[in-house]
């Protein structure tokens, strides 16, 4: 059926024309595939120390292509695990924030009036909570758990999405097809689910794509402060933190994870920009 | 307040003293904008009533108030004897199926993310939930055929259609739950010239076939003459004149109706240039600062001191109801 | 292919002569030929109406004259203004013509006026740029100009911003701006379409008055045959980028020679005639400009269609003096009216 996915197909065509975005998507896919497959195929693991091979540079220690860390663990493998954790945190936390943000924002925007005012003031209040002390308190209370980081980041990053979605909903509400649906008898939750949310998908995909790198960076920041994942597990942030302490003697320990972190963030940003051009109806 | 005759018992819709007021933000606070002021009319079964006027006349607001898309401040609108303006909740929802709307911009009125089949099926899902999927499909197909769409069109998205086809879809959506009254809000203005006549004919055929009552909102007098049985001429939210179509176009009694007719372009250079006379001066004032007395007096070539003092009531002059102190002096 | 109504060597040669003009550009959906092989002249002081539906290329035609086509548009053919070939002018030389010798009024004055500048500054700009007039002289001229387009209280209006004016006033300001340098030709793209009926009538009569007073030639583009009938001397009917028919206004309405013109004219309801039971109408929809049929673009909707129509696009030929048509059908028209009854 030629027209089945007409809108999406057109968007994809527009996206394909943007070389940087296509390159970003390909690089991102390569990194994801690598961090999924390499830990399965590699003879090494990320946690067993090898005291005979401490802090070797790249290519200097037999099978360790990117060298080893101060405990003799394969750096490539640790970076791959770091990518796994960082991407998982980024995607999961963004999903959480999209879910909360879209339902919160669409409801506030569509219902309007006092409900809207109340819901958006709640968002304002959460905005004003200082985030770093908040996470520190959480980790002190519950320990350094991975799920906690998902939750903490997701709980805060939905605020932006809620605001964007509310604004978009307000303008959708003025569109004639919403009035047409009201005349057709559509009300309340059905209106939001059938007419508002589907028309928000484009903008939500864009902002979710742009939210992922923000979350990854934030997780890296927390890990850098020592609030992130627990060793021997590592995220890109904690690897960079470890690398920093060795950067005079073994710069590869800093450079390799930092390059991966930068590459992932760049890719998501380019992809998000490309998606914005491809999906945002205002530029059509 | 109103001099209109007692409601015709055969009328499907009786509107009395409808007033709609918007709160608008202006510099330094809010102001009340009276978009519709004390408007009364009837609509008989199977009749097409034209609402005519320039911007600010309140013609679209009347429609939106009747469909309960904007709140009315006062007045009644009896539909089968039930006041539309007093309904709420389930009874309002139940009434919606009898009142439908056709939009000016057909593409904007179709959800860009839905296929045509789903757009047409939506009113059925709401109002006839007992239908099976198969029955729903059959109804959709039947109504699509009736407005001249092909079965293949049903799987497409709105952006794949031209304005004329999109308006057919809009008409089909309005008709699918078999309403008794359809409001057509400038249904032709956004269409290309060569498509307008197709859609005019379609609306007229369907109206006759299904015995629909239509409220036909338009600024195009020629389209109104073709489509309507009776016309209500509005200016700044008030009724200026109402009459049967033939009476109005042959012997308009209100200076504003006359001016509108003089201004309407005629596609015939001989007729167009023969009637050349000075066009009406000025523009429609903002409804926020509506003139006292007769709202039209600031542009009226016949205005006298009395017009500023006294609001003219609708009264019978010849075969028309006219709101003008000097209607008798408007020559034939 | 012969020239337009006035021969190329006539003494009173028309100031604007367009020959074999084509405008095309690439889009997502393929190459669009917006204007195809158009020949038309604008005579000094004439009121030329160009009528067409959306996508007929009428606006593209106007924009190409002022070099305002989209940046990626490809233009072919020739647009001569006096001794200058406009298609080959550099932007500096084109600016000497644009706004000065040929100016333009747009459909939506709100988008054509700068919302952050006072009206007075925008009107006097042309004079200061093209004529090097002093601020004082320019202002006096602008006030005179506003008065001549019947804007009351012109001095006060000069200090207002566009949003403080009504739609009709804004369009008058646009017309004053377009006429202030006393151009030889004024192009107007649907100047009254966005206005109320009574204001449209005011603007149309203003155009006629200004033409009579200043001798400026006016080219008015519209979708509304009624507007054409009110004001134009000569009419060109466009469809799918081509001129289908071109004739003096009375001739065109009394004796249309192209089936499209006939259909357009008859499908419009009239306020001055009893209503028919049905409107004669044109079946189908205008063609997709990205995939035009090989022959006559109107053929698929034409009730006089012959096999040749699908194969060969008919050239625009002079049918009787001053009356040009692009149609293979040579017999009488009139079939449409019979069909509708």
PDB file of N, CA and C in Angstrom, chain A residues 175-250:
ATOM      1  N   UNK A 175      -6.346  24.230  16.212  1.00  0.00           N
ATOM      2  CA  UNK A 175      -6.458  23.766  14.829  1.00  0.00           C
ATOM      3  C   UNK A 175      -7.884  23.305  14.553  1.00  0.00           C
ATOM      4  N   UNK A 176      -8.269  23.439  13.281  1.00  0.00           N
ATOM      5  CA  UNK A 176      -9.664  23.156  12.946  1.00  0.00           C
ATOM      6  C   UNK A 176     -10.027  21.688  13.077  1.00  0.00           C
ATOM      7  N   UNK A 177      -9.041  20.798  12.878  1.00  0.00           N
ATOM      8  CA  UNK A 177      -9.444  19.385  12.936  1.00  0.00           C
ATOM      9  C   UNK A 177      -9.809  18.957  14.348  1.00  0.00           C
ATOM     10  N   UNK A 178      -9.326  19.702  15.345  1.00  0.00           N
ATOM     11  CA  UNK A 178      -9.736  19.410  16.718  1.00  0.00           C
ATOM     12  C   UNK A 178     -11.183  19.850  16.916  1.00  0.00           C
ATOM     13  N   UNK A 179     -11.501  21.039  16.370  1.00  0.00           N
ATOM     14  CA  UNK A 179     -12.885  21.501  16.433  1.00  0.00           C
ATOM     15  C   UNK A 179     -13.790  20.504  15.692  1.00  0.00           C
ATOM     16  N   UNK A 180     -13.289  20.021  14.553  1.00  0.00           N
ATOM     17  CA  UNK A 180     -14.070  19.058  13.776  1.00  0.00           C
ATOM     18  C   UNK A 180     -14.326  17.797  14.599  1.00  0.00           C
ATOM     19  N   UNK A 181     -13.326  17.350  15.340  1.00  0.00           N
ATOM     20  CA  UNK A 181     -13.506  16.151  16.156  1.00  0.00           C
ATOM     21  C   UNK A 181     -14.514  16.411  17.274  1.00  0.00           C
ATOM     22  N   UNK A 182     -14.491  17.638  17.826  1.00  0.00           N
ATOM     23  CA  UNK A 182     -15.486  17.958  18.859  1.00  0.00           C
ATOM     24  C   UNK A 182     -16.885  17.882  18.280  1.00  0.00           C
ATOM     25  N   UNK A 183     -17.047  18.421  17.065  1.00  0.00           N
ATOM     26  CA  UNK A 183     -18.356  18.353  16.424  1.00  0.00           C
ATOM     27  C   UNK A 183     -18.755  16.905  16.177  1.00  0.00           C
ATOM     28  N   UNK A 184     -17.746  16.045  15.905  1.00  0.00           N
ATOM     29  CA  UNK A 184     -18.031  14.621  15.707  1.00  0.00           C
ATOM     30  C   UNK A 184     -18.262  13.895  17.025  1.00  0.00           C
ATOM     31  N   UNK A 185     -18.266  14.621  18.124  1.00  0.00           N
ATOM     32  CA  UNK A 185     -18.609  14.014  19.407  1.00  0.00           C
ATOM     33  C   UNK A 185     -17.439  13.467  20.197  1.00  0.00           C
ATOM     34  N   UNK A 186     -16.205  13.646  19.726  1.00  0.00           N
ATOM     35  CA  UNK A 186     -15.051  13.123  20.445  1.00  0.00           C
ATOM     36  C   UNK A 186     -14.772  14.010  21.654  1.00  0.00           C
ATOM     37  N   UNK A 187     -14.499  13.371  22.801  1.00  0.00           N
ATOM     38  CA  UNK A 187     -14.303  14.157  24.023  1.00  0.00           C
ATOM     39  C   UNK A 187     -13.125  13.639  24.824  1.00  0.00           C
ATOM     40  N   UNK A 188     -12.655  14.490  25.743  1.00  0.00           N
ATOM     41  CA  UNK A 188     -11.747  14.117  26.820  1.00  0.00           C
ATOM     42  C   UNK A 188     -10.574  13.253  26.410  1.00  0.00           C
ATOM     43  N   UNK A 189     -10.441  12.102  27.102  1.00  0.00           N
ATOM     44  CA  UNK A 189      -9.278  11.241  26.923  1.00  0.00           C
ATOM     45  C   UNK A 189      -9.182  10.739  25.477  1.00  0.00           C
ATOM     46  N   UNK A 190     -10.338  10.469  24.847  1.00  0.00           N
ATOM     47  CA  UNK A 190     -10.322   9.993  23.461  1.00  0.00           C
ATOM     48  C   UNK A 190      -9.714  11.055  22.558  1.00  0.00           C
ATOM     49  N   UNK A 191     -10.048  12.320  22.828  1.00  0.00           N
ATOM     50  CA  UNK A 191      -9.504  13.404  22.023  1.00  0.00           C
ATOM     51  C   UNK A 191      -7.985  13.441  22.161  1.00  0.00           C
ATOM     52  N   UNK A 192      -7.504  13.345  23.403  1.00  0.00           N
ATOM     53  CA  UNK A 192      -6.059  13.400  23.623  1.00  0.00           C
ATOM     54  C   UNK A 192      -5.376  12.213  22.950  1.00  0.00           C
ATOM     55  N   UNK A 193      -5.947  11.023  23.132  1.00  0.00           N
ATOM     56  CA  UNK A 193      -5.288   9.825  22.618  1.00  0.00           C
ATOM     57  C   UNK A 193      -5.356   9.748  21.094  1.00  0.00           C
ATOM     58  N   UNK A 194      -6.513  10.129  20.525  1.00  0.00           N
ATOM     59  CA  UNK A 194      -6.678   9.937  19.078  1.00  0.00           C
ATOM     60  C   UNK A 194      -6.177  11.100  18.248  1.00  0.00           C
ATOM     61  N   UNK A 195      -6.287  12.316  18.771  1.00  0.00           N
ATOM     62  CA  UNK A 195      -5.973  13.466  17.924  1.00  0.00           C
ATOM     63  C   UNK A 195      -4.777  14.286  18.403  1.00  0.00           C
ATOM     64  N   UNK A 196      -4.662  14.445  19.721  1.00  0.00           N
ATOM     65  CA  UNK A 196      -3.564  15.305  20.202  1.00  0.00           C
ATOM     66  C   UNK A 196      -2.238  14.555  20.134  1.00  0.00           C
ATOM     67  N   UNK A 197      -2.152  13.413  20.833  1.00  0.00           N
ATOM     68  CA  UNK A 197      -0.869  12.718  20.939  1.00  0.00           C
ATOM     69  C   UNK A 197      -0.287  12.302  19.578  1.00  0.00           C
ATOM     70  N   UNK A 198      -1.096  11.721  18.678  1.00  0.00           N
ATOM     71  CA  UNK A 198      -0.493  11.359  17.379  1.00  0.00           C
ATOM     72  C   UNK A 198       0.128  12.556  16.667  1.00  0.00           C
ATOM     73  N   UNK A 199      -0.443  13.723  16.853  1.00  0.00           N
ATOM     74  CA  UNK A 199       0.104  14.894  16.195  1.00  0.00           C
ATOM     75  C   UNK A 199       1.293  15.472  16.945  1.00  0.00           C
ATOM     76  N   UNK A 200       1.553  14.927  18.154  1.00  0.00           N
ATOM     77  CA  UNK A 200       2.722  15.374  18.913  1.00  0.00           C
ATOM     78  C   UNK A 200       3.921  14.488  18.638  1.00  0.00           C
ATOM     79  N   UNK A 201       3.694  13.313  18.024  1.00  0.00           N
ATOM     80  CA  UNK A 201       4.753  12.320  17.918  1.00  0.00           C
ATOM     81  C   UNK A 201       6.020  12.898  17.297  1.00  0.00           C
ATOM     82  N   UNK A 202       5.844  13.654  16.225  1.00  0.00           N
ATOM     83  CA  UNK A 202       7.013  14.216  15.557  1.00  0.00           C
ATOM     84  C   UNK A 202       7.869  15.012  16.512  1.00  0.00           C
ATOM     85  N   UNK A 203       7.250  15.944  17.193  1.00  0.00           N
ATOM     86  CA  UNK A 203       8.013  16.837  18.056  1.00  0.00           C
ATOM     87  C   UNK A 203       8.578  16.066  19.250  1.00  0.00           C
ATOM     88  N   UNK A 204       7.847  15.055  19.717  1.00  0.00           N
ATOM     89  CA  UNK A 204       8.346  14.288  20.862  1.00  0.00           C
ATOM     90  C   UNK A 204       9.585  13.478  20.467  1.00  0.00           C
ATOM     91  N   UNK A 205       9.555  12.897  19.264  1.00  0.00           N
ATOM     92  CA  UNK A 205      10.722  12.139  18.805  1.00  0.00           C
ATOM     93  C   UNK A 205      11.945  13.054  18.753  1.00  0.00           C
ATOM     94  N   UNK A 206      11.730  14.248  18.245  1.00  0.00           N
ATOM     95  CA  UNK A 206      12.845  15.189  18.142  1.00  0.00           C
ATOM     96  C   UNK A 206      13.423  15.480  19.521  1.00  0.00           C
ATOM     97  N   UNK A 207      12.534  15.823  20.463  1.00  0.00           N
ATOM     98  CA  UNK A 207      13.054  16.223  21.766  1.00  0.00           C
ATOM     99  C   UNK A 207      13.586  15.046  22.560  1.00  0.00           C
ATOM    100  N   UNK A 208      13.014  13.857  22.329  1.00  0.00           N
ATOM    101  CA  UNK A 208      13.560  12.685  23.008  1.00  0.00           C
ATOM    102  C   UNK A 208      14.975  12.426  22.504  1.00  0.00           C
ATOM    103  N   UNK A 209      15.170  12.553  21.182  1.00  0.00           N
ATOM    104  CA  UNK A 209      16.501  12.344  20.617  1.00  0.00           C
ATOM    105  C   UNK A 209      17.482  13.364  21.177  1.00  0.00           C
ATOM    106  N   UNK A 210      17.009  14.565  21.366  1.00  0.00           N
ATOM    107  CA  UNK A 210      17.895  15.591  21.922  1.00  0.00           C
ATOM    108  C   UNK A 210      18.044  15.443  23.430  1.00  0.00           C
ATOM    109  N   UNK A 211      17.096  14.756  24.076  1.00  0.00           N
ATOM    110  CA  UNK A 211      17.185  14.576  25.528  1.00  0.00           C
ATOM    111  C   UNK A 211      18.211  13.502  25.874  1.00  0.00           C
ATOM    112  N   UNK A 212      18.350  12.493  25.015  1.00  0.00           N
ATOM    113  CA  UNK A 212      19.262  11.384  25.312  1.00  0.00           C
ATOM    114  C   UNK A 212      20.690  11.877  25.586  1.00  0.00           C
ATOM    115  N   UNK A 213      21.290  12.692  24.707  1.00  0.00           N
ATOM    116  CA  UNK A 213      22.649  13.144  25.000  1.00  0.00           C
ATOM    117  C   UNK A 213      22.732  13.972  26.289  1.00  0.00           C
ATOM    118  N   UNK A 214      21.707  14.753  26.562  1.00  0.00           N
ATOM    119  CA  UNK A 214      21.714  15.532  27.802  1.00  0.00           C
ATOM    120  C   UNK A 214      21.771  14.599  29.003  1.00  0.00           C
ATOM    121  N   UNK A 215      20.951  13.548  28.941  1.00  0.00           N
ATOM    122  CA  UNK A 215      20.912  12.598  30.047  1.00  0.00           C
ATOM    123  C   UNK A 215      22.261  11.873  30.180  1.00  0.00           C
ATOM    124  N   UNK A 216      22.819  11.467  29.031  1.00  0.00           N
ATOM    125  CA  UNK A 216      24.107  10.761  29.066  1.00  0.00           C
ATOM    126  C   UNK A 216      25.171  11.652  29.690  1.00  0.00           C
ATOM    127  N   UNK A 217      25.164  12.892  29.276  1.00  0.00           N
ATOM    128  CA  UNK A 217      26.129  13.833  29.817  1.00  0.00           C
ATOM    129  C   UNK A 217      25.923  14.001  31.315  1.00  0.00           C
ATOM    130  N   UNK A 218      24.667  14.010  31.706  1.00  0.00           N
ATOM    131  CA  UNK A 218      24.373  14.203  33.120  1.00  0.00           C
ATOM    132  C   UNK A 218      24.808  13.002  33.953  1.00  0.00           C
ATOM    133  N   UNK A 219      24.564  11.843  33.386  1.00  0.00           N
ATOM    134  CA  UNK A 219      25.002  10.623  34.075  1.00  0.00           C
ATOM    135  C   UNK A 219      26.522  10.641  34.193  1.00  0.00           C
ATOM    136  N   UNK A 220      27.197  11.072  33.104  1.00  0.00           N
ATOM    137  CA  UNK A 220      28.656  11.148  33.140  1.00  0.00           C
ATOM    138  C   UNK A 220      29.111  12.097  34.233  1.00  0.00           C
ATOM    139  N   UNK A 221      28.396  13.184  34.349  1.00  0.00           N
ATOM    140  CA  UNK A 221      28.720  14.179  35.367  1.00  0.00           C
ATOM    141  C   UNK A 221      28.569  13.595  36.769  1.00  0.00           C
ATOM    142  N   UNK A 222      27.450  12.872  36.986  1.00  0.00           N
ATOM    143  CA  UNK A 222      27.236  12.239  38.291  1.00  0.00           C
ATOM    144  C   UNK A 222      28.331  11.205  38.570  1.00  0.00           C
ATOM    145  N   UNK A 223      28.642  10.412  37.551  1.00  0.00           N
ATOM    146  CA  UNK A 223      29.671   9.385  37.738  1.00  0.00           C
ATOM    147  C   UNK A 223      31.030  10.020  38.001  1.00  0.00           C
ATOM    148  N   UNK A 224      31.257  11.122  37.301  1.00  0.00           N
ATOM    149  CA  UNK A 224      32.522  11.842  37.488  1.00  0.00           C
ATOM    150  C   UNK A 224      32.649  12.296  38.935  1.00  0.00           C
ATOM    151  N   UNK A 225      31.520  12.674  39.511  1.00  0.00           N
ATOM    152  CA  UNK A 225      31.531  13.096  40.916  1.00  0.00           C
ATOM    153  C   UNK A 225      31.565  11.893  41.849  1.00  0.00           C
ATOM    154  N   UNK A 226      31.482  10.688  41.291  1.00  0.00           N
ATOM    155  CA  UNK A 226      31.476   9.506  42.126  1.00  0.00           C
ATOM    156  C   UNK A 226      30.090   9.126  42.604  1.00  0.00           C
ATOM    157  N   UNK A 227      29.053   9.711  42.018  1.00  0.00           N
ATOM    158  CA  UNK A 227      27.695   9.397  42.441  1.00  0.00           C
ATOM    159  C   UNK A 227      27.027   8.409  41.499  1.00  0.00           C
ATOM    160  N   UNK A 228      27.737   8.011  40.461  1.00  0.00           N
ATOM    161  CA  UNK A 228      27.109   7.185  39.430  1.00  0.00           C
ATOM    162  C   UNK A 228      27.212   5.707  39.721  1.00  0.00           C
ATOM    163  N   UNK A 229      27.535   4.944  38.656  1.00  0.00           N
ATOM    164  CA  UNK A 229      27.529   3.488  38.791  1.00  0.00           C
ATOM    165  C   UNK A 229      28.656   3.017  39.711  1.00  0.00           C
ATOM    166  N   UNK A 230      28.424   1.866  40.315  1.00  0.00           N
ATOM    167  CA  UNK A 230      29.346   1.280  41.283  1.00  0.00           C
ATOM    168  C   UNK A 230      30.400   0.453  40.549  1.00  0.00           C
ATOM    169  N   UNK A 231      31.678   0.605  40.867  1.00  0.00           N
ATOM    170  CA  UNK A 231      32.686  -0.258  40.240  1.00  0.00           C
ATOM    171  C   UNK A 231      32.503  -1.679  40.785  1.00  0.00           C
ATOM    172  N   UNK A 232      32.862  -2.729  40.070  1.00  0.00           N
ATOM    173  CA  UNK A 232      33.666  -2.678  38.843  1.00  0.00           C
ATOM    174  C   UNK A 232      32.890  -2.284  37.595  1.00  0.00           C
ATOM    175  N   UNK A 233      31.527  -2.159  37.695  1.00  0.00           N
ATOM    176  CA  UNK A 233      30.779  -1.695  36.548  1.00  0.00           C
ATOM    177  C   UNK A 233      31.235  -0.272  36.224  1.00  0.00           C
ATOM    178  N   UNK A 234      31.193   0.090  34.940  1.00  0.00           N
ATOM    179  CA  UNK A 234      31.655   1.426  34.587  1.00  0.00           C
ATOM    180  C   UNK A 234      30.725   2.045  33.568  1.00  0.00           C
ATOM    181  N   UNK A 235      30.564   3.357  33.664  1.00  0.00           N
ATOM    182  CA  UNK A 235      29.909   4.088  32.592  1.00  0.00           C
ATOM    183  C   UNK A 235      30.979   4.946  31.947  1.00  0.00           C
ATOM    184  N   UNK A 236      30.646   5.564  30.824  1.00  0.00           N
ATOM    185  CA  UNK A 236      31.643   6.407  30.166  1.00  0.00           C
ATOM    186  C   UNK A 236      32.097   7.502  31.124  1.00  0.00           C
ATOM    187  N   UNK A 237      31.159   8.004  31.925  1.00  0.00           N
ATOM    188  CA  UNK A 237      31.509   9.065  32.873  1.00  0.00           C
ATOM    189  C   UNK A 237      32.533   8.613  33.895  1.00  0.00           C
ATOM    190  N   UNK A 238      32.305   7.424  34.463  1.00  0.00           N
ATOM    191  CA  UNK A 238      33.247   6.974  35.492  1.00  0.00           C
ATOM    192  C   UNK A 238      34.594   6.615  34.859  1.00  0.00           C
ATOM    193  N   UNK A 239      34.579   6.132  33.610  1.00  0.00           N
ATOM    194  CA  UNK A 239      35.838   5.833  32.930  1.00  0.00           C
ATOM    195  C   UNK A 239      36.640   7.108  32.700  1.00  0.00           C
ATOM    196  N   UNK A 240      35.927   8.177  32.302  1.00  0.00           N
ATOM    197  CA  UNK A 240      36.608   9.456  32.122  1.00  0.00           C
ATOM    198  C   UNK A 240      37.179   9.915  33.459  1.00  0.00           C
ATOM    199  N   UNK A 241      36.387   9.736  34.514  1.00  0.00           N
ATOM    200  CA  UNK A 241      36.864  10.149  35.839  1.00  0.00           C
ATOM    201  C   UNK A 241      38.130   9.384  36.216  1.00  0.00           C
ATOM    202  N   UNK A 242      38.100   8.058  35.993  1.00  0.00           N
ATOM    203  CA  UNK A 242      39.289   7.256  36.285  1.00  0.00           C
ATOM    204  C   UNK A 242      40.465   7.720  35.431  1.00  0.00           C
ATOM    205  N   UNK A 243      40.161   7.989  34.149  1.00  0.00           N
ATOM    206  CA  UNK A 243      41.216   8.390  33.221  1.00  0.00           C
ATOM    207  C   UNK A 243      41.856   9.698  33.639  1.00  0.00           C
ATOM    208  N   UNK A 244      41.061  10.592  34.181  1.00  0.00           N
ATOM    209  CA  UNK A 244      41.590  11.899  34.541  1.00  0.00           C
ATOM    210  C   UNK A 244      42.710  11.775  35.565  1.00  0.00           C
ATOM    211  N   UNK A 245      42.542  10.839  36.505  1.00  0.00           N
ATOM    212  CA  UNK A 245      43.562  10.728  37.540  1.00  0.00           C
ATOM    213  C   UNK A 245      44.870  10.164  36.988  1.00  0.00           C
ATOM    214  N   UNK A 246      44.794   9.501  35.835  1.00  0.00           N
ATOM    215  CA  UNK A 246      46.001   8.911  35.253  1.00  0.00           C
ATOM    216  C   UNK A 246      46.473   9.680  34.025  1.00  0.00           C
ATOM    217  N   UNK A 247      45.917  10.847  33.783  1.00  0.00           N
ATOM    218  CA  UNK A 247      46.083  11.418  32.449  1.00  0.00           C
ATOM    219  C   UNK A 247      47.517  11.841  32.149  1.00  0.00           C
ATOM    220  N   UNK A 248      48.322  12.098  33.194  1.00  0.00           N
ATOM    221  CA  UNK A 248      49.717  12.470  32.951  1.00  0.00           C
ATOM    222  C   UNK A 248      50.522  11.273  32.444  1.00  0.00           C
ATOM    223  N   UNK A 249      50.345  10.123  33.117  1.00  0.00           N
ATOM    224  CA  UNK A 249      51.168   8.977  32.765  1.00  0.00           C
ATOM    225  C   UNK A 249      50.560   8.134  31.652  1.00  0.00           C
ATOM    226  N   UNK A 250      49.232   7.971  31.648  1.00  0.00           N
ATOM    227  CA  UNK A 250      48.589   7.107  30.657  1.00  0.00           C
ATOM    228  C   UNK A 250      47.419   7.824  30.001  1.00  0.00           C
TER     229      UNK A 250
END
